[in-house]
């Protein structure tokens, strides 16, 4: 029997056990109660309240503008809709990089007010003091290496990271450091598949990939991308399982037509 099927409530320890048992971990984003309920009912292992809410929910070009208060609101909504999955929330840009005290304060708010089970933060050695401070307070931390969208203006591009040897070596060192600091898992975003394989084999904590090939211990996608609600976003790593954009716009067009032609509501739909 798989770890997945016997677990009533997924914890950070569950994910570690899944890596040990070589059972792949699944994670999707959610930002609201209704989506969280559907994703959880589908059997997902972990739900990520990503700062990608800035893009898909608010229409910003980057993840930078979203605030901690807004992320807490999204987290509260998701937690209310989740029974089984582990709920992980991103700490947004500017809430943990400047100093460890501020990082801890942000993480405490996310757990206490947002109700999340863990937080996710981007970066390696540069933010190691913040990670240590949060973990020492008993808050589980998921790391994030490779393409770190909060650093987009430093990178200047959303292209694949760590193709060069120096950056690849730093990424491996950072992954080992995150494990040493006590992170329970690490997201690897848009890095070469072979490097992700090397990292996954080098550490005992689970790796969760997005655009990082098949060798990671798990995979994460943005829910809106996976169900095809976004039209213009088609990265190589994305597999669309539905085409909801077409389905929904078609349904709206039919509703408009039915109301205009006085077909809706009919006698059966009236009191």
PDB file of C-alpha atoms in Angstrom:
ATOM      1  CA  UNK A   1       0.000   0.000   0.000  1.00  0.00           C
ATOM      2  CA  UNK A   2       1.332   3.455  -0.879  1.00  0.00           C
ATOM      3  CA  UNK A   3       2.070   6.094   1.743  1.00  0.00           C
ATOM      4  CA  UNK A   4      -0.456   8.294  -0.110  1.00  0.00           C
ATOM      5  CA  UNK A   5      -3.433   5.992   0.342  1.00  0.00           C
ATOM      6  CA  UNK A   6      -2.882   5.211   4.033  1.00  0.00           C
ATOM      7  CA  UNK A   7      -2.428   8.804   5.222  1.00  0.00           C
ATOM      8  CA  UNK A   8      -5.429  10.700   6.569  1.00  0.00           C
ATOM      9  CA  UNK A   9      -3.510  13.946   7.059  1.00  0.00           C
ATOM     10  CA  UNK A  10      -0.292  14.749   5.185  1.00  0.00           C
ATOM     11  CA  UNK A  11       2.533  16.192   7.295  1.00  0.00           C
ATOM     12  CA  UNK A  12       6.139  17.186   6.617  1.00  0.00           C
ATOM     13  CA  UNK A  13       7.105  13.747   7.936  1.00  0.00           C
ATOM     14  CA  UNK A  14       4.802  12.115   5.355  1.00  0.00           C
ATOM     15  CA  UNK A  15       6.761  13.791   2.549  1.00  0.00           C
ATOM     16  CA  UNK A  16      10.067  12.551   3.983  1.00  0.00           C
ATOM     17  CA  UNK A  17       8.647   9.028   4.185  1.00  0.00           C
ATOM     18  CA  UNK A  18       7.428   9.252   0.592  1.00  0.00           C
ATOM     19  CA  UNK A  19      10.947  10.128  -0.581  1.00  0.00           C
ATOM     20  CA  UNK A  20      12.354   7.221   1.429  1.00  0.00           C
ATOM     21  CA  UNK A  21       9.735   4.862  -0.065  1.00  0.00           C
ATOM     22  CA  UNK A  22      10.322   6.299  -3.563  1.00  0.00           C
ATOM     23  CA  UNK A  23       6.713   7.418  -3.890  1.00  0.00           C
ATOM     24  CA  UNK A  24       6.345  10.623  -5.909  1.00  0.00           C
ATOM     25  CA  UNK A  25       4.944  13.707  -4.163  1.00  0.00           C
ATOM     26  CA  UNK A  26       2.265  15.868  -5.795  1.00  0.00           C
ATOM     27  CA  UNK A  27       1.733  19.579  -5.182  1.00  0.00           C
ATOM     28  CA  UNK A  28      -0.512  22.211  -6.783  1.00  0.00           C
ATOM     29  CA  UNK A  29      -1.173  25.833  -5.972  1.00  0.00           C
ATOM     30  CA  UNK A  30      -4.486  27.115  -4.633  1.00  0.00           C
ATOM     31  CA  UNK A  31      -5.453  30.620  -3.564  1.00  0.00           C
ATOM     32  CA  UNK A  32      -9.099  30.277  -2.536  1.00  0.00           C
ATOM     33  CA  UNK A  33     -11.512  28.027  -0.620  1.00  0.00           C
ATOM     34  CA  UNK A  34     -13.308  26.483  -3.627  1.00  0.00           C
ATOM     35  CA  UNK A  35     -10.145  25.562  -5.510  1.00  0.00           C
ATOM     36  CA  UNK A  36      -8.553  24.170  -2.327  1.00  0.00           C
ATOM     37  CA  UNK A  37     -11.577  21.901  -1.788  1.00  0.00           C
ATOM     38  CA  UNK A  38     -11.334  20.520  -5.355  1.00  0.00           C
ATOM     39  CA  UNK A  39      -7.570  20.049  -5.289  1.00  0.00           C
ATOM     40  CA  UNK A  40      -7.726  18.343  -1.884  1.00  0.00           C
ATOM     41  CA  UNK A  41     -10.590  16.077  -3.019  1.00  0.00           C
ATOM     42  CA  UNK A  42      -8.477  15.071  -6.035  1.00  0.00           C
ATOM     43  CA  UNK A  43      -5.896  13.567  -3.661  1.00  0.00           C
ATOM     44  CA  UNK A  44      -3.064  16.109  -3.851  1.00  0.00           C
ATOM     45  CA  UNK A  45      -0.330  15.672  -1.215  1.00  0.00           C
ATOM     46  CA  UNK A  46       0.525  19.336  -0.691  1.00  0.00           C
ATOM     47  CA  UNK A  47      -1.174  22.622  -1.531  1.00  0.00           C
ATOM     48  CA  UNK A  48       1.012  25.664  -2.125  1.00  0.00           C
ATOM     49  CA  UNK A  49      -0.358  29.141  -1.554  1.00  0.00           C
ATOM     50  CA  UNK A  50       2.140  30.601  -3.972  1.00  0.00           C
ATOM     51  CA  UNK A  51       3.028  34.263  -4.259  1.00  0.00           C
ATOM     52  CA  UNK A  52       2.108  33.506  -7.878  1.00  0.00           C
ATOM     53  CA  UNK A  53      -1.274  34.739  -6.610  1.00  0.00           C
ATOM     54  CA  UNK A  54       0.176  38.130  -7.581  1.00  0.00           C
ATOM     55  CA  UNK A  55       0.162  36.964 -11.223  1.00  0.00           C
ATOM     56  CA  UNK A  56      -2.885  34.727 -11.596  1.00  0.00           C
ATOM     57  CA  UNK A  57      -5.233  36.342  -9.070  1.00  0.00           C
ATOM     58  CA  UNK A  58      -4.207  40.012  -9.194  1.00  0.00           C
ATOM     59  CA  UNK A  59      -2.771  40.374 -12.712  1.00  0.00           C
ATOM     60  CA  UNK A  60       0.672  41.684 -11.748  1.00  0.00           C
ATOM     61  CA  UNK A  61       3.604  41.035 -14.070  1.00  0.00           C
ATOM     62  CA  UNK A  62       5.838  39.710 -11.269  1.00  0.00           C
ATOM     63  CA  UNK A  63       5.317  38.178  -7.811  1.00  0.00           C
ATOM     64  CA  UNK A  64       6.917  41.184  -6.075  1.00  0.00           C
ATOM     65  CA  UNK A  65       3.876  43.405  -5.313  1.00  0.00           C
ATOM     66  CA  UNK A  66       1.875  40.942  -3.186  1.00  0.00           C
ATOM     67  CA  UNK A  67       1.900  41.740   0.538  1.00  0.00           C
ATOM     68  CA  UNK A  68       2.059  39.549   3.630  1.00  0.00           C
ATOM     69  CA  UNK A  69      -1.487  40.592   4.572  1.00  0.00           C
ATOM     70  CA  UNK A  70      -2.752  39.504   1.147  1.00  0.00           C
ATOM     71  CA  UNK A  71      -0.908  36.175   1.401  1.00  0.00           C
ATOM     72  CA  UNK A  72      -2.394  35.600   4.857  1.00  0.00           C
ATOM     73  CA  UNK A  73      -5.886  36.196   3.429  1.00  0.00           C
ATOM     74  CA  UNK A  74      -5.268  33.640   0.641  1.00  0.00           C
ATOM     75  CA  UNK A  75      -3.843  31.188   3.185  1.00  0.00           C
ATOM     76  CA  UNK A  76      -6.889  31.480   5.472  1.00  0.00           C
ATOM     77  CA  UNK A  77      -9.169  30.750   2.500  1.00  0.00           C
ATOM     78  CA  UNK A  78      -7.178  27.696   1.404  1.00  0.00           C
ATOM     79  CA  UNK A  79      -6.847  26.234   4.905  1.00  0.00           C
ATOM     80  CA  UNK A  80     -10.633  26.339   5.325  1.00  0.00           C
ATOM     81  CA  UNK A  81     -10.985  24.249   2.152  1.00  0.00           C
ATOM     82  CA  UNK A  82      -8.303  21.650   2.913  1.00  0.00           C
ATOM     83  CA  UNK A  83      -8.828  18.478   4.958  1.00  0.00           C
ATOM     84  CA  UNK A  84      -5.975  16.173   3.979  1.00  0.00           C
ATOM     85  CA  UNK A  85      -3.157  17.956   2.132  1.00  0.00           C
ATOM     86  CA  UNK A  86      -0.184  19.702   3.728  1.00  0.00           C
ATOM     87  CA  UNK A  87      -0.663  23.471   3.307  1.00  0.00           C
ATOM     88  CA  UNK A  88       2.502  25.446   2.516  1.00  0.00           C
ATOM     89  CA  UNK A  89       2.455  29.237   2.104  1.00  0.00           C
ATOM     90  CA  UNK A  90       5.007  31.467   0.403  1.00  0.00           C
ATOM     91  CA  UNK A  91       6.463  34.319   2.399  1.00  0.00           C
ATOM     92  CA  UNK A  92       6.342  37.203  -0.083  1.00  0.00           C
ATOM     93  CA  UNK A  93       9.193  39.412  -1.252  1.00  0.00           C
ATOM     94  CA  UNK A  94      10.582  41.752   1.411  1.00  0.00           C
ATOM     95  CA  UNK A  95       9.205  39.853   4.419  1.00  0.00           C
ATOM     96  CA  UNK A  96      12.273  37.734   5.246  1.00  0.00           C
ATOM     97  CA  UNK A  97      15.364  38.878   3.301  1.00  0.00           C
ATOM     98  CA  UNK A  98      16.330  41.936   5.339  1.00  0.00           C
ATOM     99  CA  UNK A  99      16.858  40.385   8.783  1.00  0.00           C
ATOM    100  CA  UNK A 100      16.123  37.169  10.697  1.00  0.00           C
ATOM    101  CA  UNK A 101      13.845  38.909  13.247  1.00  0.00           C
ATOM    102  CA  UNK A 102      11.572  40.224  10.513  1.00  0.00           C
ATOM    103  CA  UNK A 103      11.633  36.795   8.833  1.00  0.00           C
ATOM    104  CA  UNK A 104      10.497  35.096  12.043  1.00  0.00           C
ATOM    105  CA  UNK A 105       7.785  37.694  12.604  1.00  0.00           C
ATOM    106  CA  UNK A 106       6.468  37.117   9.049  1.00  0.00           C
ATOM    107  CA  UNK A 107       6.530  33.327   9.435  1.00  0.00           C
ATOM    108  CA  UNK A 108       4.755  33.475  12.802  1.00  0.00           C
ATOM    109  CA  UNK A 109       1.999  35.636  11.289  1.00  0.00           C
ATOM    110  CA  UNK A 110       1.611  33.234   8.367  1.00  0.00           C
ATOM    111  CA  UNK A 111       1.208  30.276  10.726  1.00  0.00           C
ATOM    112  CA  UNK A 112      -0.866  32.035  13.407  1.00  0.00           C
ATOM    113  CA  UNK A 113      -3.147  34.204  11.250  1.00  0.00           C
ATOM    114  CA  UNK A 114      -2.917  32.351   7.939  1.00  0.00           C
ATOM    115  CA  UNK A 115      -3.205  28.873   9.449  1.00  0.00           C
ATOM    116  CA  UNK A 116      -0.554  27.410   7.125  1.00  0.00           C
ATOM    117  CA  UNK A 117       1.287  24.238   8.145  1.00  0.00           C
ATOM    118  CA  UNK A 118       4.647  25.430   6.758  1.00  0.00           C
ATOM    119  CA  UNK A 119       6.241  28.356   4.917  1.00  0.00           C
ATOM    120  CA  UNK A 120       8.283  28.456   1.711  1.00  0.00           C
ATOM    121  CA  UNK A 121      11.070  30.946   1.099  1.00  0.00           C
ATOM    122  CA  UNK A 122      13.409  31.533  -1.834  1.00  0.00           C
ATOM    123  CA  UNK A 123      17.195  31.401  -1.682  1.00  0.00           C
ATOM    124  CA  UNK A 124      20.161  29.630  -0.136  1.00  0.00           C
ATOM    125  CA  UNK A 125      23.186  30.866   1.774  1.00  0.00           C
ATOM    126  CA  UNK A 126      22.127  34.539   1.510  1.00  0.00           C
ATOM    127  CA  UNK A 127      19.071  33.931   3.703  1.00  0.00           C
ATOM    128  CA  UNK A 128      20.453  31.121   5.886  1.00  0.00           C
ATOM    129  CA  UNK A 129      20.164  33.155   9.126  1.00  0.00           C
ATOM    130  CA  UNK A 130      16.485  33.819   8.443  1.00  0.00           C
ATOM    131  CA  UNK A 131      15.832  30.131   7.720  1.00  0.00           C
ATOM    132  CA  UNK A 132      17.628  29.095  10.910  1.00  0.00           C
ATOM    133  CA  UNK A 133      15.643  31.588  12.998  1.00  0.00           C
ATOM    134  CA  UNK A 134      12.300  30.377  11.599  1.00  0.00           C
ATOM    135  CA  UNK A 135      13.128  26.679  12.018  1.00  0.00           C
ATOM    136  CA  UNK A 136      14.450  27.225  15.546  1.00  0.00           C
ATOM    137  CA  UNK A 137      11.029  28.644  16.421  1.00  0.00           C
ATOM    138  CA  UNK A 138       9.442  25.336  15.390  1.00  0.00           C
ATOM    139  CA  UNK A 139       8.095  26.476  12.029  1.00  0.00           C
ATOM    140  CA  UNK A 140       8.658  24.051   9.103  1.00  0.00           C
ATOM    141  CA  UNK A 141      10.427  25.614   6.101  1.00  0.00           C
ATOM    142  CA  UNK A 142      10.370  24.511   2.464  1.00  0.00           C
ATOM    143  CA  UNK A 143      13.290  25.926   0.483  1.00  0.00           C
ATOM    144  CA  UNK A 144      13.255  27.124  -3.134  1.00  0.00           C
ATOM    145  CA  UNK A 145      16.299  27.114  -5.434  1.00  0.00           C
ATOM    146  CA  UNK A 146      17.004  27.584  -9.139  1.00  0.00           C
ATOM    147  CA  UNK A 147      14.791  30.174 -10.764  1.00  0.00           C
ATOM    148  CA  UNK A 148      13.571  32.215  -7.796  1.00  0.00           C
ATOM    149  CA  UNK A 149      10.887  34.550  -9.203  1.00  0.00           C
ATOM    150  CA  UNK A 150      11.259  37.096  -6.391  1.00  0.00           C
ATOM    151  CA  UNK A 151      14.771  37.753  -7.753  1.00  0.00           C
ATOM    152  CA  UNK A 152      13.562  38.343 -11.311  1.00  0.00           C
ATOM    153  CA  UNK A 153      15.114  41.799 -11.556  1.00  0.00           C
ATOM    154  CA  UNK A 154      18.480  40.378 -10.506  1.00  0.00           C
ATOM    155  CA  UNK A 155      18.264  37.600 -13.121  1.00  0.00           C
ATOM    156  CA  UNK A 156      16.602  39.807 -15.739  1.00  0.00           C
ATOM    157  CA  UNK A 157      14.930  36.760 -17.309  1.00  0.00           C
ATOM    158  CA  UNK A 158      12.766  33.718 -16.523  1.00  0.00           C
ATOM    159  CA  UNK A 159      15.115  31.401 -18.456  1.00  0.00           C
ATOM    160  CA  UNK A 160      16.521  28.123 -17.125  1.00  0.00           C
ATOM    161  CA  UNK A 161      18.995  28.618 -14.271  1.00  0.00           C
ATOM    162  CA  UNK A 162      22.237  26.833 -13.283  1.00  0.00           C
ATOM    163  CA  UNK A 163      23.342  25.822 -16.769  1.00  0.00           C
ATOM    164  CA  UNK A 164      26.824  27.164 -16.027  1.00  0.00           C
ATOM    165  CA  UNK A 165      29.094  25.125 -13.756  1.00  0.00           C
ATOM    166  CA  UNK A 166      29.596  27.823 -11.090  1.00  0.00           C
ATOM    167  CA  UNK A 167      25.853  28.385 -10.621  1.00  0.00           C
ATOM    168  CA  UNK A 168      25.213  24.619 -10.630  1.00  0.00           C
ATOM    169  CA  UNK A 169      27.841  24.089  -7.911  1.00  0.00           C
ATOM    170  CA  UNK A 170      26.350  26.884  -5.807  1.00  0.00           C
ATOM    171  CA  UNK A 171      22.879  25.342  -6.188  1.00  0.00           C
ATOM    172  CA  UNK A 172      24.119  21.955  -4.939  1.00  0.00           C
ATOM    173  CA  UNK A 173      25.899  23.645  -2.014  1.00  0.00           C
ATOM    174  CA  UNK A 174      22.759  25.617  -1.200  1.00  0.00           C
ATOM    175  CA  UNK A 175      20.611  22.449  -1.289  1.00  0.00           C
ATOM    176  CA  UNK A 176      22.986  20.728   1.158  1.00  0.00           C
ATOM    177  CA  UNK A 177      22.884  23.833   3.363  1.00  0.00           C
ATOM    178  CA  UNK A 178      19.067  23.913   3.360  1.00  0.00           C
ATOM    179  CA  UNK A 179      19.055  20.275   4.472  1.00  0.00           C
ATOM    180  CA  UNK A 180      21.622  21.032   7.189  1.00  0.00           C
ATOM    181  CA  UNK A 181      19.587  24.010   8.434  1.00  0.00           C
ATOM    182  CA  UNK A 182      16.564  21.720   8.853  1.00  0.00           C
ATOM    183  CA  UNK A 183      14.338  22.491   5.840  1.00  0.00           C
ATOM    184  CA  UNK A 184      11.887  19.619   5.285  1.00  0.00           C
ATOM    185  CA  UNK A 185      11.835  19.935   1.492  1.00  0.00           C
ATOM    186  CA  UNK A 186      13.102  22.087  -1.387  1.00  0.00           C
ATOM    187  CA  UNK A 187      11.487  23.273  -4.631  1.00  0.00           C
ATOM    188  CA  UNK A 188      13.787  23.191  -7.677  1.00  0.00           C
ATOM    189  CA  UNK A 189      12.550  25.539 -10.412  1.00  0.00           C
ATOM    190  CA  UNK A 190      13.665  25.584 -14.060  1.00  0.00           C
ATOM    191  CA  UNK A 191      17.040  23.879 -13.798  1.00  0.00           C
ATOM    192  CA  UNK A 192      18.555  21.138 -16.025  1.00  0.00           C
ATOM    193  CA  UNK A 193      17.104  17.672 -15.341  1.00  0.00           C
ATOM    194  CA  UNK A 194      20.528  16.137 -14.688  1.00  0.00           C
ATOM    195  CA  UNK A 195      21.362  18.765 -12.075  1.00  0.00           C
ATOM    196  CA  UNK A 196      18.001  18.175 -10.371  1.00  0.00           C
ATOM    197  CA  UNK A 197      18.797  14.444 -10.335  1.00  0.00           C
ATOM    198  CA  UNK A 198      22.168  15.133  -8.732  1.00  0.00           C
ATOM    199  CA  UNK A 199      20.597  17.362  -6.061  1.00  0.00           C
ATOM    200  CA  UNK A 200      17.806  14.845  -5.362  1.00  0.00           C
ATOM    201  CA  UNK A 201      20.355  12.066  -4.846  1.00  0.00           C
ATOM    202  CA  UNK A 202      22.617  14.284  -2.700  1.00  0.00           C
ATOM    203  CA  UNK A 203      20.089  15.216  -0.020  1.00  0.00           C
ATOM    204  CA  UNK A 204      17.776  13.220   2.244  1.00  0.00           C
ATOM    205  CA  UNK A 205      14.935  15.770   2.125  1.00  0.00           C
ATOM    206  CA  UNK A 206      12.420  15.673  -0.762  1.00  0.00           C
ATOM    207  CA  UNK A 207      12.912  17.785  -3.876  1.00  0.00           C
ATOM    208  CA  UNK A 208       9.831  19.081  -5.670  1.00  0.00           C
ATOM    209  CA  UNK A 209      10.394  20.151  -9.252  1.00  0.00           C
ATOM    210  CA  UNK A 210       8.792  22.647 -11.585  1.00  0.00           C
ATOM    211  CA  UNK A 211      10.515  22.568 -14.941  1.00  0.00           C
ATOM    212  CA  UNK A 212      13.281  20.482 -13.360  1.00  0.00           C
ATOM    213  CA  UNK A 213      12.758  17.118 -15.092  1.00  0.00           C
ATOM    214  CA  UNK A 214      11.485  13.727 -13.922  1.00  0.00           C
ATOM    215  CA  UNK A 215      14.100  12.855 -11.284  1.00  0.00           C
ATOM    216  CA  UNK A 216      12.779  15.075  -8.455  1.00  0.00           C
ATOM    217  CA  UNK A 217      10.899  13.428  -5.587  1.00  0.00           C
ATOM    218  CA  UNK A 218       7.755  15.320  -6.550  1.00  0.00           C
ATOM    219  CA  UNK A 219       6.220  17.804  -8.981  1.00  0.00           C
ATOM    220  CA  UNK A 220       4.366  21.101  -8.568  1.00  0.00           C
ATOM    221  CA  UNK A 221       2.385  23.173 -11.058  1.00  0.00           C
ATOM    222  CA  UNK A 222       0.303  26.324 -10.804  1.00  0.00           C
ATOM    223  CA  UNK A 223      -3.330  25.159 -10.736  1.00  0.00           C
ATOM    224  CA  UNK A 224      -4.524  27.804 -13.225  1.00  0.00           C
ATOM    225  CA  UNK A 225      -1.877  26.690 -15.733  1.00  0.00           C
ATOM    226  CA  UNK A 226      -2.550  22.975 -15.226  1.00  0.00           C
ATOM    227  CA  UNK A 227      -6.298  23.316 -15.884  1.00  0.00           C
ATOM    228  CA  UNK A 228      -5.774  25.675 -18.825  1.00  0.00           C
ATOM    229  CA  UNK A 229      -7.275  28.853 -17.407  1.00  0.00           C
ATOM    230  CA  UNK A 230      -4.353  30.916 -18.723  1.00  0.00           C
ATOM    231  CA  UNK A 231      -4.222  31.400 -22.475  1.00  0.00           C
ATOM    232  CA  UNK A 232      -0.868  33.042 -23.141  1.00  0.00           C
ATOM    233  CA  UNK A 233       1.424  31.025 -20.829  1.00  0.00           C
ATOM    234  CA  UNK A 234       2.966  27.929 -22.451  1.00  0.00           C
ATOM    235  CA  UNK A 235       6.374  27.047 -20.983  1.00  0.00           C
ATOM    236  CA  UNK A 236       7.984  23.775 -22.044  1.00  0.00           C
ATOM    237  CA  UNK A 237       7.455  22.183 -18.614  1.00  0.00           C
ATOM    238  CA  UNK A 238       3.690  22.744 -18.513  1.00  0.00           C
ATOM    239  CA  UNK A 239       1.225  19.934 -19.231  1.00  0.00           C
ATOM    240  CA  UNK A 240      -2.364  21.163 -19.545  1.00  0.00           C
ATOM    241  CA  UNK A 241      -4.917  18.667 -18.273  1.00  0.00           C
ATOM    242  CA  UNK A 242      -7.939  20.764 -19.275  1.00  0.00           C
ATOM    243  CA  UNK A 243      -8.740  23.741 -21.488  1.00  0.00           C
ATOM    244  CA  UNK A 244     -10.913  25.660 -19.044  1.00  0.00           C
ATOM    245  CA  UNK A 245     -10.344  29.003 -20.746  1.00  0.00           C
ATOM    246  CA  UNK A 246     -12.224  27.778 -23.822  1.00  0.00           C
ATOM    247  CA  UNK A 247     -14.831  25.919 -21.753  1.00  0.00           C
ATOM    248  CA  UNK A 248     -15.588  28.880 -19.501  1.00  0.00           C
ATOM    249  CA  UNK A 249     -15.647  31.585 -22.195  1.00  0.00           C
ATOM    250  CA  UNK A 250     -17.928  29.277 -24.218  1.00  0.00           C
ATOM    251  CA  UNK A 251     -20.278  28.843 -21.242  1.00  0.00           C
ATOM    252  CA  UNK A 252     -20.358  32.609 -20.636  1.00  0.00           C
ATOM    253  CA  UNK A 253     -21.120  33.247 -24.320  1.00  0.00           C
ATOM    254  CA  UNK A 254     -23.980  30.711 -24.166  1.00  0.00           C
ATOM    255  CA  UNK A 255     -25.378  32.381 -21.021  1.00  0.00           C
ATOM    256  CA  UNK A 256     -25.266  35.782 -22.731  1.00  0.00           C
ATOM    257  CA  UNK A 257     -27.059  34.334 -25.769  1.00  0.00           C
ATOM    258  CA  UNK A 258     -29.732  32.598 -23.657  1.00  0.00           C
ATOM    259  CA  UNK A 259     -30.517  35.730 -21.635  1.00  0.00           C
ATOM    260  CA  UNK A 260     -30.603  37.999 -24.712  1.00  0.00           C
ATOM    261  CA  UNK A 261     -32.930  35.612 -26.549  1.00  0.00           C
ATOM    262  CA  UNK A 262     -35.128  35.265 -23.427  1.00  0.00           C
ATOM    263  CA  UNK A 263     -34.482  31.511 -23.354  1.00  0.00           C
ATOM    264  CA  UNK A 264     -33.175  31.856 -19.765  1.00  0.00           C
ATOM    265  CA  UNK A 265     -34.821  31.622 -17.331  1.00  0.00           C
ATOM    266  CA  UNK A 266     -37.567  29.358 -18.659  1.00  0.00           C
ATOM    267  CA  UNK A 267     -40.724  28.224 -16.886  1.00  0.00           C
ATOM    268  CA  UNK A 268     -38.942  25.422 -14.984  1.00  0.00           C
ATOM    269  CA  UNK A 269     -36.343  27.905 -13.742  1.00  0.00           C
ATOM    270  CA  UNK A 270     -38.931  30.342 -12.386  1.00  0.00           C
ATOM    271  CA  UNK A 271     -40.896  30.311  -9.114  1.00  0.00           C
TER     272      UNK A 271
END
